[in-house]
Coordinates of C-alpha atoms and ligand atoms in Angstrom, one line a residue:
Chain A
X1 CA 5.3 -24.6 -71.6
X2 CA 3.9 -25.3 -68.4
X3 CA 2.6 -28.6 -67.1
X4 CA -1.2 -28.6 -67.4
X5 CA -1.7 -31.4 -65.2
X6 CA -0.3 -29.6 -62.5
X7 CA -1.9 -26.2 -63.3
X8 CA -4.8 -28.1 -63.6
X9 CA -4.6 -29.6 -59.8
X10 CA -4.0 -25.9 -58.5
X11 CA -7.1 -24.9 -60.1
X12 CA -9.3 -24.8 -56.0
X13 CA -6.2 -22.8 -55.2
X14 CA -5.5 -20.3 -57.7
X15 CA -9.5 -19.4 -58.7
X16 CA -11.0 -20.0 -55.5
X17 CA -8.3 -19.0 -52.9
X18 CA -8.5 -22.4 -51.6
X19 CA -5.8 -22.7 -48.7
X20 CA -5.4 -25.5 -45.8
X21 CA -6.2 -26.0 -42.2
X22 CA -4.2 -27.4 -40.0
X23 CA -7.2 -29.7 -37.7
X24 CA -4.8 -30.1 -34.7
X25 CA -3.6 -26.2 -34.1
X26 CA -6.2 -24.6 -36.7
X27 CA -3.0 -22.6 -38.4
X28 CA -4.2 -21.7 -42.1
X29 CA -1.9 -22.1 -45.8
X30 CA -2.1 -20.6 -48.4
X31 CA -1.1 -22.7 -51.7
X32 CA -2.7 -25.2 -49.4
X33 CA -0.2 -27.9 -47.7
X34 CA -0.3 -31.6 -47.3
X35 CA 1.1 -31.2 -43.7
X36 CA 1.1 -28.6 -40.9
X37 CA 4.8 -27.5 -40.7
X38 CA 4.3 -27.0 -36.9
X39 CA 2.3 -30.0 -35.9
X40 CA 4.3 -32.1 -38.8
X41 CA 3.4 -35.7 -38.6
X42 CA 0.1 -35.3 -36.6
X43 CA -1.1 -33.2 -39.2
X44 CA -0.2 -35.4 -42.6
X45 CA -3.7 -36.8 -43.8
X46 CA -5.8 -34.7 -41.5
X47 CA -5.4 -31.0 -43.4
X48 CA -8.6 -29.5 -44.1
X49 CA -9.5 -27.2 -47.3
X50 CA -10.0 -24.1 -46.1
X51 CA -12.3 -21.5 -48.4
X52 CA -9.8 -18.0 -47.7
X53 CA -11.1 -15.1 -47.6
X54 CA -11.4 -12.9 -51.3
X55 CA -11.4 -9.1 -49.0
X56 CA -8.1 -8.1 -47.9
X57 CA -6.1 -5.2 -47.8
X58 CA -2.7 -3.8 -48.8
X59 CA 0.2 -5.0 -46.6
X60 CA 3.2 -3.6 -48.9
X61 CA 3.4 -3.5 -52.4
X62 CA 5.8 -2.1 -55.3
X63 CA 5.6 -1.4 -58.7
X64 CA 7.0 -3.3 -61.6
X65 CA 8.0 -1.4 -64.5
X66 CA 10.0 -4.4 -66.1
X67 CA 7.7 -7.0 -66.4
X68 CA 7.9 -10.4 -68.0
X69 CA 5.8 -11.6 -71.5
X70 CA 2.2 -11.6 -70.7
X71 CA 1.9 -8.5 -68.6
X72 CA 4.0 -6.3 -70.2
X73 CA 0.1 -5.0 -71.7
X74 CA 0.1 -3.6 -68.2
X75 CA 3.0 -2.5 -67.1
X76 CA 3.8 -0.5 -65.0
X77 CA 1.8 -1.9 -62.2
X78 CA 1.7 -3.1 -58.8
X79 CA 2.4 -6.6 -57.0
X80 CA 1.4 -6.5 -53.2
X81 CA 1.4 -8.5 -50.3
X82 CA -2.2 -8.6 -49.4
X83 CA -3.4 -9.4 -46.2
X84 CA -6.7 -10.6 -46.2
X85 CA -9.7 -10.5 -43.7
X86 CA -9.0 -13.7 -42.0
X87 CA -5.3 -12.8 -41.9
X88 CA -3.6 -14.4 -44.2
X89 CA -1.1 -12.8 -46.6
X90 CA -1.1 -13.6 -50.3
X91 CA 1.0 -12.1 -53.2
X92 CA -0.7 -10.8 -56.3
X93 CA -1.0 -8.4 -59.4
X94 CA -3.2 -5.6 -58.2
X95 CA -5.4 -4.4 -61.5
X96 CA -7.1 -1.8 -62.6
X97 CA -6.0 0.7 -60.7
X98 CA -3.1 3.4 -61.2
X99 CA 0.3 2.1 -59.3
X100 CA 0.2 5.8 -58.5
X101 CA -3.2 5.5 -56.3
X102 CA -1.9 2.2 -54.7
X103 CA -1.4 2.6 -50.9
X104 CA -0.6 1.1 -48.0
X105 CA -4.2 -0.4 -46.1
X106 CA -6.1 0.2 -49.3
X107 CA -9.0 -2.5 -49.2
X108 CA -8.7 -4.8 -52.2
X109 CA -10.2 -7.9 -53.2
X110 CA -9.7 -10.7 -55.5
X111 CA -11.1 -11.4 -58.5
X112 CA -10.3 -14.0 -61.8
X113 CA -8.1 -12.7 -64.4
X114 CA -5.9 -14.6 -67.1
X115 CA -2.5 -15.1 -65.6
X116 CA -0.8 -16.1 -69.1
X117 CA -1.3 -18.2 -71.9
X118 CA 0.8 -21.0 -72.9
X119 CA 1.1 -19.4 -76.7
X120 CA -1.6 -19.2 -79.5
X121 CA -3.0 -22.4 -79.2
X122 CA -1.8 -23.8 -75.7
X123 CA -4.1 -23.5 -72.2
X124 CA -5.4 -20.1 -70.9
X125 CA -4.3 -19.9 -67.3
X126 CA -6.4 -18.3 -64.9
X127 CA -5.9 -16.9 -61.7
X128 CA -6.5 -14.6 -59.1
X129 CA -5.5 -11.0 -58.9
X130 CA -6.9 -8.3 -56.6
X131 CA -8.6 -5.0 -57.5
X132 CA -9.7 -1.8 -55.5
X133 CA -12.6 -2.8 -53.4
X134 CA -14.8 0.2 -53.4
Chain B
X1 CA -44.5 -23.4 -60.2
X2 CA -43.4 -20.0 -60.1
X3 CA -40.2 -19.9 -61.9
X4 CA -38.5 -16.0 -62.0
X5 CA -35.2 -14.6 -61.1
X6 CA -33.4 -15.3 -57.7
X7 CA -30.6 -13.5 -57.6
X8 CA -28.4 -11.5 -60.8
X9 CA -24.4 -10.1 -60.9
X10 CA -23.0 -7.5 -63.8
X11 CA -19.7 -7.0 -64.5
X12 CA -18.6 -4.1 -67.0
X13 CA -14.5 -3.6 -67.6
X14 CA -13.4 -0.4 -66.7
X15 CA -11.7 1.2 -70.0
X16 CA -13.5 3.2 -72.7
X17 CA -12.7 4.6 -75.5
X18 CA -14.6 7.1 -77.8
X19 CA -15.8 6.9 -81.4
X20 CA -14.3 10.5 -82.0
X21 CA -10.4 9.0 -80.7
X22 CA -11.4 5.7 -83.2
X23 CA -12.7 8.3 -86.3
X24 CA -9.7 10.2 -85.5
X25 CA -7.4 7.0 -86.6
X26 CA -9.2 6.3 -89.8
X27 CA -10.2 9.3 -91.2
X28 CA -13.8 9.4 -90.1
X29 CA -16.1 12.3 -88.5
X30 CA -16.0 9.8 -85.2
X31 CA -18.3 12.8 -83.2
X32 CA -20.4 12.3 -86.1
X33 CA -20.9 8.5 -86.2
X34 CA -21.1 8.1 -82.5
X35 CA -24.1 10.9 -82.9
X36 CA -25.9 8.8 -85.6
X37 CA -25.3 5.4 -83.5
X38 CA -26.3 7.2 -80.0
X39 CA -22.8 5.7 -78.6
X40 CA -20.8 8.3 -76.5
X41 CA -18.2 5.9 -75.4
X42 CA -17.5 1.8 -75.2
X43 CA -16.0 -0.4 -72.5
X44 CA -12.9 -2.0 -73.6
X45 CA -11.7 -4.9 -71.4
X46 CA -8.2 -4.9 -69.8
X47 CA -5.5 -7.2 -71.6
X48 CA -6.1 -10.0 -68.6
X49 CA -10.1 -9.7 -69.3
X50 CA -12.1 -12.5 -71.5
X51 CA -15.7 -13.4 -71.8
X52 CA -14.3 -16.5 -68.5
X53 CA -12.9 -13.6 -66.1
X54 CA -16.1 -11.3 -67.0
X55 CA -18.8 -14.0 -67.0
X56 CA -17.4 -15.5 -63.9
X57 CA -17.1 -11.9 -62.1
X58 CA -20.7 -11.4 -63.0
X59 CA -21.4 -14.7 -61.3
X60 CA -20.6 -13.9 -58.1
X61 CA -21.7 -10.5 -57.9
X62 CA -24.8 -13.1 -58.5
X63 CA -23.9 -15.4 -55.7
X64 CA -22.6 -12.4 -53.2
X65 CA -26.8 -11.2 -53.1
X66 CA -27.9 -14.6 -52.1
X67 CA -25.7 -16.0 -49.1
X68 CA -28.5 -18.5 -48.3
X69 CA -27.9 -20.3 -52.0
X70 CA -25.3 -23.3 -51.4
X71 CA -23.8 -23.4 -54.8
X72 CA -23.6 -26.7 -54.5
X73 CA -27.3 -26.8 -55.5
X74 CA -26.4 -25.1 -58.9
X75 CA -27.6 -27.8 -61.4
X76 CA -26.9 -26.2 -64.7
X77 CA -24.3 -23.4 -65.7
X78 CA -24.6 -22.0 -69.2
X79 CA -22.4 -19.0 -70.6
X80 CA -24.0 -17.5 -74.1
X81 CA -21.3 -15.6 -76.1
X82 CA -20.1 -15.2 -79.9
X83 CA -16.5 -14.6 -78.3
X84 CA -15.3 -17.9 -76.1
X85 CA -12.1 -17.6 -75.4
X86 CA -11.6 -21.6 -76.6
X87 CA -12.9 -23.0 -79.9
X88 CA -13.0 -26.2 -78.0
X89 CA -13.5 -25.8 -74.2
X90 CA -16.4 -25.0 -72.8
X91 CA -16.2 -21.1 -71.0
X92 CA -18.9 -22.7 -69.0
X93 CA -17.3 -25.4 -66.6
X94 CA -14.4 -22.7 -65.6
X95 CA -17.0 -20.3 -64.7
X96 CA -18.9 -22.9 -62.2
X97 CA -15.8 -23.6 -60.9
X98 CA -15.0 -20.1 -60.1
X99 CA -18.4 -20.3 -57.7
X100 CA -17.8 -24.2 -56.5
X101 CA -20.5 -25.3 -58.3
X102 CA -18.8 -28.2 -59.7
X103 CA -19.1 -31.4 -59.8
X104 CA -22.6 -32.7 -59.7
X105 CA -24.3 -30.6 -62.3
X106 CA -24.5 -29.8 -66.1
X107 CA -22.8 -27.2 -68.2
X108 CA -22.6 -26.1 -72.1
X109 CA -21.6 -22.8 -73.7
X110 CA -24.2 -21.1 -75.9
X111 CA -24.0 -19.5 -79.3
X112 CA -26.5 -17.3 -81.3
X113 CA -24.8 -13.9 -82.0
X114 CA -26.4 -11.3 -79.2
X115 CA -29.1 -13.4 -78.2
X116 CA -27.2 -16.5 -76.7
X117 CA -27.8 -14.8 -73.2
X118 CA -31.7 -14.9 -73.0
X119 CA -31.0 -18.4 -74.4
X120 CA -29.6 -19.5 -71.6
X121 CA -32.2 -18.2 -69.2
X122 CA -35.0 -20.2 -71.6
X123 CA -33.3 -23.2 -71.0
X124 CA -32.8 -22.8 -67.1
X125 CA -36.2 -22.3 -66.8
X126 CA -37.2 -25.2 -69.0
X127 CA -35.3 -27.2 -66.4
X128 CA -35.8 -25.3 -63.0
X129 CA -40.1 -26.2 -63.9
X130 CA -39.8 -29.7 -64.9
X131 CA -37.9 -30.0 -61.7
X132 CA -34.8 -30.9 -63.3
X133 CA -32.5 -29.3 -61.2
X134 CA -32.8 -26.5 -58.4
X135 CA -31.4 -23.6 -59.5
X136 CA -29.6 -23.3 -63.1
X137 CA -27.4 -20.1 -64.1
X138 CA -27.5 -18.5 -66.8
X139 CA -24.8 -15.9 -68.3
X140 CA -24.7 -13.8 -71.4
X141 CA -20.8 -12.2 -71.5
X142 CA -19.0 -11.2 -74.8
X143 CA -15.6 -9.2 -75.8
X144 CA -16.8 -8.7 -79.2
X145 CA -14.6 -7.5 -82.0
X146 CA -15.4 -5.2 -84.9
X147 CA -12.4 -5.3 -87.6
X148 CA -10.6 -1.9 -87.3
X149 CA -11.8 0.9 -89.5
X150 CA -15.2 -1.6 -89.6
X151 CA -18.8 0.6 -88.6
X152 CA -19.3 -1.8 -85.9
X153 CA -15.6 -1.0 -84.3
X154 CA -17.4 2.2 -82.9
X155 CA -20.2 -0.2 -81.4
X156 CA -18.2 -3.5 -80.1
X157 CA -17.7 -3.7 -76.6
X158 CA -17.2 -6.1 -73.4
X159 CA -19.3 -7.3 -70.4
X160 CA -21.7 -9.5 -68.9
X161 CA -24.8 -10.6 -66.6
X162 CA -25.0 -13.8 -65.0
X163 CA -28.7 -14.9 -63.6
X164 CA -29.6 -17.5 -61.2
X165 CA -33.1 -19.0 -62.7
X166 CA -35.2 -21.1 -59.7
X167 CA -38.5 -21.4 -58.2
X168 CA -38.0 -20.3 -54.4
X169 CA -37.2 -17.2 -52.9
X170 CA -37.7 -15.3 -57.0
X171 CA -37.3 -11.7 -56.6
X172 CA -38.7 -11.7 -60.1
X173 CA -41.7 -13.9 -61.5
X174 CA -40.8 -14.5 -65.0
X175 CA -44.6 -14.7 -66.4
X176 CA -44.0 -16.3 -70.2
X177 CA -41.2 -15.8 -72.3
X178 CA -41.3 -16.7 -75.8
X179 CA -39.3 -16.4 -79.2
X180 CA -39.6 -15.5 -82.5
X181 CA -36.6 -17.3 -85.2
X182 CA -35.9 -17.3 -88.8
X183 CA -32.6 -17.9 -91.2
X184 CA -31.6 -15.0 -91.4
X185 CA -27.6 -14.2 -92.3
X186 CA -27.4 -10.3 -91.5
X187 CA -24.6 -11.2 -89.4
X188 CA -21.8 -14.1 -89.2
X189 CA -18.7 -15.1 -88.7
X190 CA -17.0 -18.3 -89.8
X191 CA -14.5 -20.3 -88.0
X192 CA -10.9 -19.0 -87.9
X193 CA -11.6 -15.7 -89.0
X194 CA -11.2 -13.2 -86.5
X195 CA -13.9 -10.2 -87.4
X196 CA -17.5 -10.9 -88.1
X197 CA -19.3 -9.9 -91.4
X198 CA -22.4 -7.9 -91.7
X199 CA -25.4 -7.7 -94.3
X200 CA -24.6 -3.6 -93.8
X201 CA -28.2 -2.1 -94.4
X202 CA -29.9 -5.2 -94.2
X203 CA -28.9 -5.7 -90.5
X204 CA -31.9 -2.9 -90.0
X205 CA -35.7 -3.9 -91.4
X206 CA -35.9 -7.8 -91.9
X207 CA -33.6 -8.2 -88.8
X208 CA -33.4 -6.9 -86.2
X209 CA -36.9 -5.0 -86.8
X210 CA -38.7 -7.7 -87.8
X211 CA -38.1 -10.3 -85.4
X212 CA -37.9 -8.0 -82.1
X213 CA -41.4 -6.2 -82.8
X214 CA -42.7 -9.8 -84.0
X215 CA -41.6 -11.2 -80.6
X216 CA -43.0 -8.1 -78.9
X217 CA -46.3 -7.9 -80.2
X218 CA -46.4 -11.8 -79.8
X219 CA -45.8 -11.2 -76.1
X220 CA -48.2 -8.6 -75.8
X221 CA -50.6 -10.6 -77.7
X222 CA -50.6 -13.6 -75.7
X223 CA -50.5 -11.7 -72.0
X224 CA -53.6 -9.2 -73.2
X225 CA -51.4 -6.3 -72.1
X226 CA -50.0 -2.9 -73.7
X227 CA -47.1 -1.0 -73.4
X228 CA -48.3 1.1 -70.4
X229 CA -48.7 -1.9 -68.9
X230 CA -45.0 -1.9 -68.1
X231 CA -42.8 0.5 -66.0
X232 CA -40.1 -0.8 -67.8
X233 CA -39.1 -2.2 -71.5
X234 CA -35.6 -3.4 -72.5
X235 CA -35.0 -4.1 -76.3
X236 CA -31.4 -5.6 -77.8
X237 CA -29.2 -2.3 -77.9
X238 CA -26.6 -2.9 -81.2
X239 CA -26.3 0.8 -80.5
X240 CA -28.3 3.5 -79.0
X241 CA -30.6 4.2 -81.8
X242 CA -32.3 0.4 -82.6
X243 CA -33.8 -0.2 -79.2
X244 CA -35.3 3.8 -79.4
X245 CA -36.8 3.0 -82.7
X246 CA -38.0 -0.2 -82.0
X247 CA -39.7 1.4 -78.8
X248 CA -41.4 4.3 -80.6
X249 CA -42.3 1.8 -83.3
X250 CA -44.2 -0.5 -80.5
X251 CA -45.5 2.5 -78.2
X252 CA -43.1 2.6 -75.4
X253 CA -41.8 5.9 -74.5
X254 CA -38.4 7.2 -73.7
X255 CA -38.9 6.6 -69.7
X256 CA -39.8 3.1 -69.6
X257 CA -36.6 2.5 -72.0
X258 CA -34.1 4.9 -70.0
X259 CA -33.1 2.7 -67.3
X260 CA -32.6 -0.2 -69.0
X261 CA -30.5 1.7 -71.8
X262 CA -26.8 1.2 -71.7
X263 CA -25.1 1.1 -75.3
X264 CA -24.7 4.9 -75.5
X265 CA -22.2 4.5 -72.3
X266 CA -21.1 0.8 -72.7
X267 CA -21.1 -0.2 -76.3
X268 CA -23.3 -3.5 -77.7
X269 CA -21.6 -5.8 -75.0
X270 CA -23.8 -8.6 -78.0
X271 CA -24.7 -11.8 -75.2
X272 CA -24.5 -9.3 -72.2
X273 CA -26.2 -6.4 -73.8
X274 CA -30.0 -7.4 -72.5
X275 CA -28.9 -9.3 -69.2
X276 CA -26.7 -6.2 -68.6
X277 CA -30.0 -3.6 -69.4
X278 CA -32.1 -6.2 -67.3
X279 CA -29.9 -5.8 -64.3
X280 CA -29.5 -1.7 -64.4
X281 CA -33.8 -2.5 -64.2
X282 CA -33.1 -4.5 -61.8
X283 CA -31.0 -2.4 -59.4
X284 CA -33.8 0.0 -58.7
X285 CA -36.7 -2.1 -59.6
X286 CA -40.0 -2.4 -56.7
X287 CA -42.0 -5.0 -55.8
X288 CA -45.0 -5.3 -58.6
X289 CA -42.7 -3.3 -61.0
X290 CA -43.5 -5.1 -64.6
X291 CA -40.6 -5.5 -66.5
X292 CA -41.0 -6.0 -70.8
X293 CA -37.5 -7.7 -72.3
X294 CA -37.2 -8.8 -75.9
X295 CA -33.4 -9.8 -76.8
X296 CA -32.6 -10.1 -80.5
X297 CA -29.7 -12.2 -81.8
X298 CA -28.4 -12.1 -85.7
X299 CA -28.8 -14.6 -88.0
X300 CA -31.8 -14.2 -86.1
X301 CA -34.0 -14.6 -83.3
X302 CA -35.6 -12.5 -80.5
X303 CA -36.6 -14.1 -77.1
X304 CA -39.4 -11.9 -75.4
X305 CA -40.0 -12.3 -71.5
X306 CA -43.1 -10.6 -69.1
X307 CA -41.5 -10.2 -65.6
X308 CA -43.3 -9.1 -62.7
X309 CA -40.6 -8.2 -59.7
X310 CA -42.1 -9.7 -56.1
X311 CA -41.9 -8.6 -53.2
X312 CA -38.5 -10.5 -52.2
X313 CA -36.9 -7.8 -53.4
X314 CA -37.0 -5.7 -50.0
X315 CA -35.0 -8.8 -48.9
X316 CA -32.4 -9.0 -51.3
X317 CA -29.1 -8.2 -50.5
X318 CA -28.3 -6.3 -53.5
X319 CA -25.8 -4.2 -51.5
X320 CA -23.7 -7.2 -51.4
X321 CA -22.5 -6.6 -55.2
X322 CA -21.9 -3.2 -57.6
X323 CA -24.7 -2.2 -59.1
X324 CA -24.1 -1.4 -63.3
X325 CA -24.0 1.7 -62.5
X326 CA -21.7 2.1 -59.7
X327 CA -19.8 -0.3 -62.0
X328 CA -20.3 2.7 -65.0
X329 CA -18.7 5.3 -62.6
X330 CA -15.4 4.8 -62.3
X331 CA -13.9 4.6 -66.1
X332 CA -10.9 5.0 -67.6
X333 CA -10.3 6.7 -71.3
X334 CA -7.7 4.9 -73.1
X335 CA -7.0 6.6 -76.8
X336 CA -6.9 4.2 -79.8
X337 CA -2.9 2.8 -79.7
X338 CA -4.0 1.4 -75.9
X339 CA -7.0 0.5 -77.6
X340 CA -5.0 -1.7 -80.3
X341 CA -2.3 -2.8 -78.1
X342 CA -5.0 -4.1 -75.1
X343 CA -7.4 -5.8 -78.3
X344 CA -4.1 -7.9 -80.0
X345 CA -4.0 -5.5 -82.9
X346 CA -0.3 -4.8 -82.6
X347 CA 1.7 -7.9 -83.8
X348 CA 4.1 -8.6 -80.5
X349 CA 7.3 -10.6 -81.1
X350 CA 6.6 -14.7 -80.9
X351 CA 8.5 -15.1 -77.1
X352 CA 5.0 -16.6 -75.4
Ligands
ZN1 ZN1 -0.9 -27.6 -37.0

């Protein structure tokens, strides 16, 4: 079971696609980061939450046919890179569509979906996943 | 105070399945019941789909059409739904957190079978007019259930609508709403159990007929106005064949009830049936287009509302979010062993 405490502080992150910005070279991370890897100790304290954009397209992808517990409802399906409008690259489930249909460049974008559940009566984790944007 | 509509979102899953494919599985002339309900096909929602991912999709396709609304100036969210994915934890607070409207602001879940939707939109306006709070959402959503083999298991489907009630910038005027509620049990279902109960025949007359034309006629009573008054009337849809009853019964006609008809496509999507209807209205509606709603709700209550659309609406950016039925287009037909797999029916092995 996972901790909920720390689900629970990813929450900005894993709904919202919140990320980080670096103030001193304006570099953005996505799961957001308490210091800017290239600007290091300038950076620790300063980093700004950064609101990511939900567009994006298909940067590479592949399809999962052997998939653990909670998706296996799904499978097969397709995990891409996605790169999104302001350039930043996130790894996802892409849903309803047919892995057979997924491409290359194919304009997605990401919406809330149920990750997994810790069991019967545990949390319901949510999270993002990206869909054809049509 | 004008208090109305400022912007809306719908969100409709994209499987469906058939009554013939469920008849097929129990024995049943399927055609032959969908024909009697007026139900061609239901949405189903994907295995990763509950009334949170659907309610908070359909809130912002809502906050997508008003780029000018900080959500920060949400004061109230409130999700209306007989299927909440937590007995205890609100759907509502992980919904306003998908559109960062938290943390200054108020937020409950509502209950009251189909009606808890229009419920919602009572209360925000209750508190948008007393000055309350700015703007206050309201969302009906449900992934209803109908036990398998069950009449209402051709009927019971998923989807939402999620309305943001406030006083500025209304693309609709809500004029009066009112309700009409008695203790009724034509419908229930009691903690734990899984599939709701039904009165069978006695879901028809004393229910749902009685309190939405009682509502109606209340409405119509208290604005002076008659059906033709209205380009468009939509009436709860627990299939395709109440609301056109009800209609005929109260002197609509067919066109005003067309556009705002969904269940013969979608299913009774129960808390999102009405805000859905309202929003395919919506997507096409004119300024000075008067709209007639009357929800109903088992157990039982209808909530009527007189909306008159303004002329905002040229300004809206409803091309910012799907319309329902851009959203009705692209489907997929699953048959009924997808069907039980993506609903929990098949019993997996305990490795969660
Ligand atoms: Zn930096």
């Amino acid at each position: 079971m996972s901790s909920v405490a720390k689900e629970w502080r990813e929450i900005p992150g894993r709904y919202n696609l919140e990320g980080s910005k670096c103030p001193c070279c304006g570099k953005v991370y996505f799961p957001k980061r308490n210091m800017c890897p290239v600007c290091r100790r300038e950076s620790i304290g300063k980093m700004e939450p950064y609101s990511i954009s939900r567009k994006g397209e298909v940067y590479t992808f592949s399809i999962i046919h052997d998939a653990p517990d909670f998706t296996t409802k799904l499978k097969p399906y397709a995990v891409a890179m996605v790169k999104t409008t302001d350039g930043i690259m996130i790894s996802a489930q892409l849903v309803d569509v047919d892995p057979a249909d997924v491409r290359i460049g194919m304009p997605v974008r990401a919406v809330l979906r149920k990750i997994k559940t810790d069991g019967p009566d545990g949390v319901i984790h949510y999270g993002y996943k990206f869909v054809p944007d049509e | 105070m004008d208090v109305g509509i400022v912007s809306y979102g719908a969100y409709i899953p994209r499987y469906r399945i058939k009554p013939e494919e469920i008849g097929r599985v129990w024995g049943v002339d399927g055609k032959a019941m969908g024909k009697g309900l007026f139900i061609n096909q239901k949405s189903v929602p994907s295995p990763d789909e509950d009334v949170v991912t659907i309610a908070a999709e359909a809130a912002r396709n809502m906050m997508a059409r008003v780029p000018d609304v900080d959500p920060k100036d949400i004061g109230a969210v409130y999700v209306g739904s007989e299927s909440h994915p937590y007995a205890v934890k609100p759907t509502a607070t992980i919904v306003a957190e998908s559109i960062c409207a938290t943390p200054n602001m108020t937020a409950a879940d509502m209950e009251f079978a189909c009606k808890a939707g229009t419920a919602g939109i009572q209360v925000c306006m209750g508190l948008v007019g007393s000055g309350m709070v700015r703007y206050g959402v309201a969302i009906g959503a449900d992934t209803s259930q109908g036990a398998p083999g069950d009449a209402l298991e051709y009927s019971a489907s998923a989807g939402g609508a999620a309305y943001l009630i406030g006083s500025e910038n209304i693309i609709a005027k809500i004029n009066k709403t009112l309700s009409f509620t008695t203790d009724t049990p034509d419908f229930w279902r009691r903690e734990g159990m899984p599939y709701p109960k039904h009165g069978g025949r006695f879901t028809g007359e004393p229910a749902y007929f009685r309190h939405v034309t009682s509502a109606a006629k209340m409405m119509m009573e208290a604005m002076g106005t008659k059906p033709e008054d209205y380009k468009y009337a939509i009436f709860h849809q627990p299939n395709g064949k109440f609301p056109t009853r009800v209609a005929a019964q109260l002197g609509f006609t067919n066109e005003q009830i067309a556009q705002g008809l969904l269940t013969p496509e979608i299913g009774n999507t129960y808390s999102g049936a009405v805000p859905l209807g309202l929003a395919s209205v919506l997507d096409v509606a004119e300024p000075g287009d008067r709209i007639f709603v009357t929800s109903y709700g088992s157990g039982a209550g209808s909530d009527a509302f007189d909306i008159t659309v303004t002329d905002n609406i040229k300004d809206y950016r409803r091309e910012n979010a799907p319309t329902v039925a851009q959203r009705m287009a692209k489907t997929v037909v699953i048959d009924y062993a997808r069907y039980a797999m993506f609903k929990d029916k098949i019993v997996m092995p305990s490795s969660e």
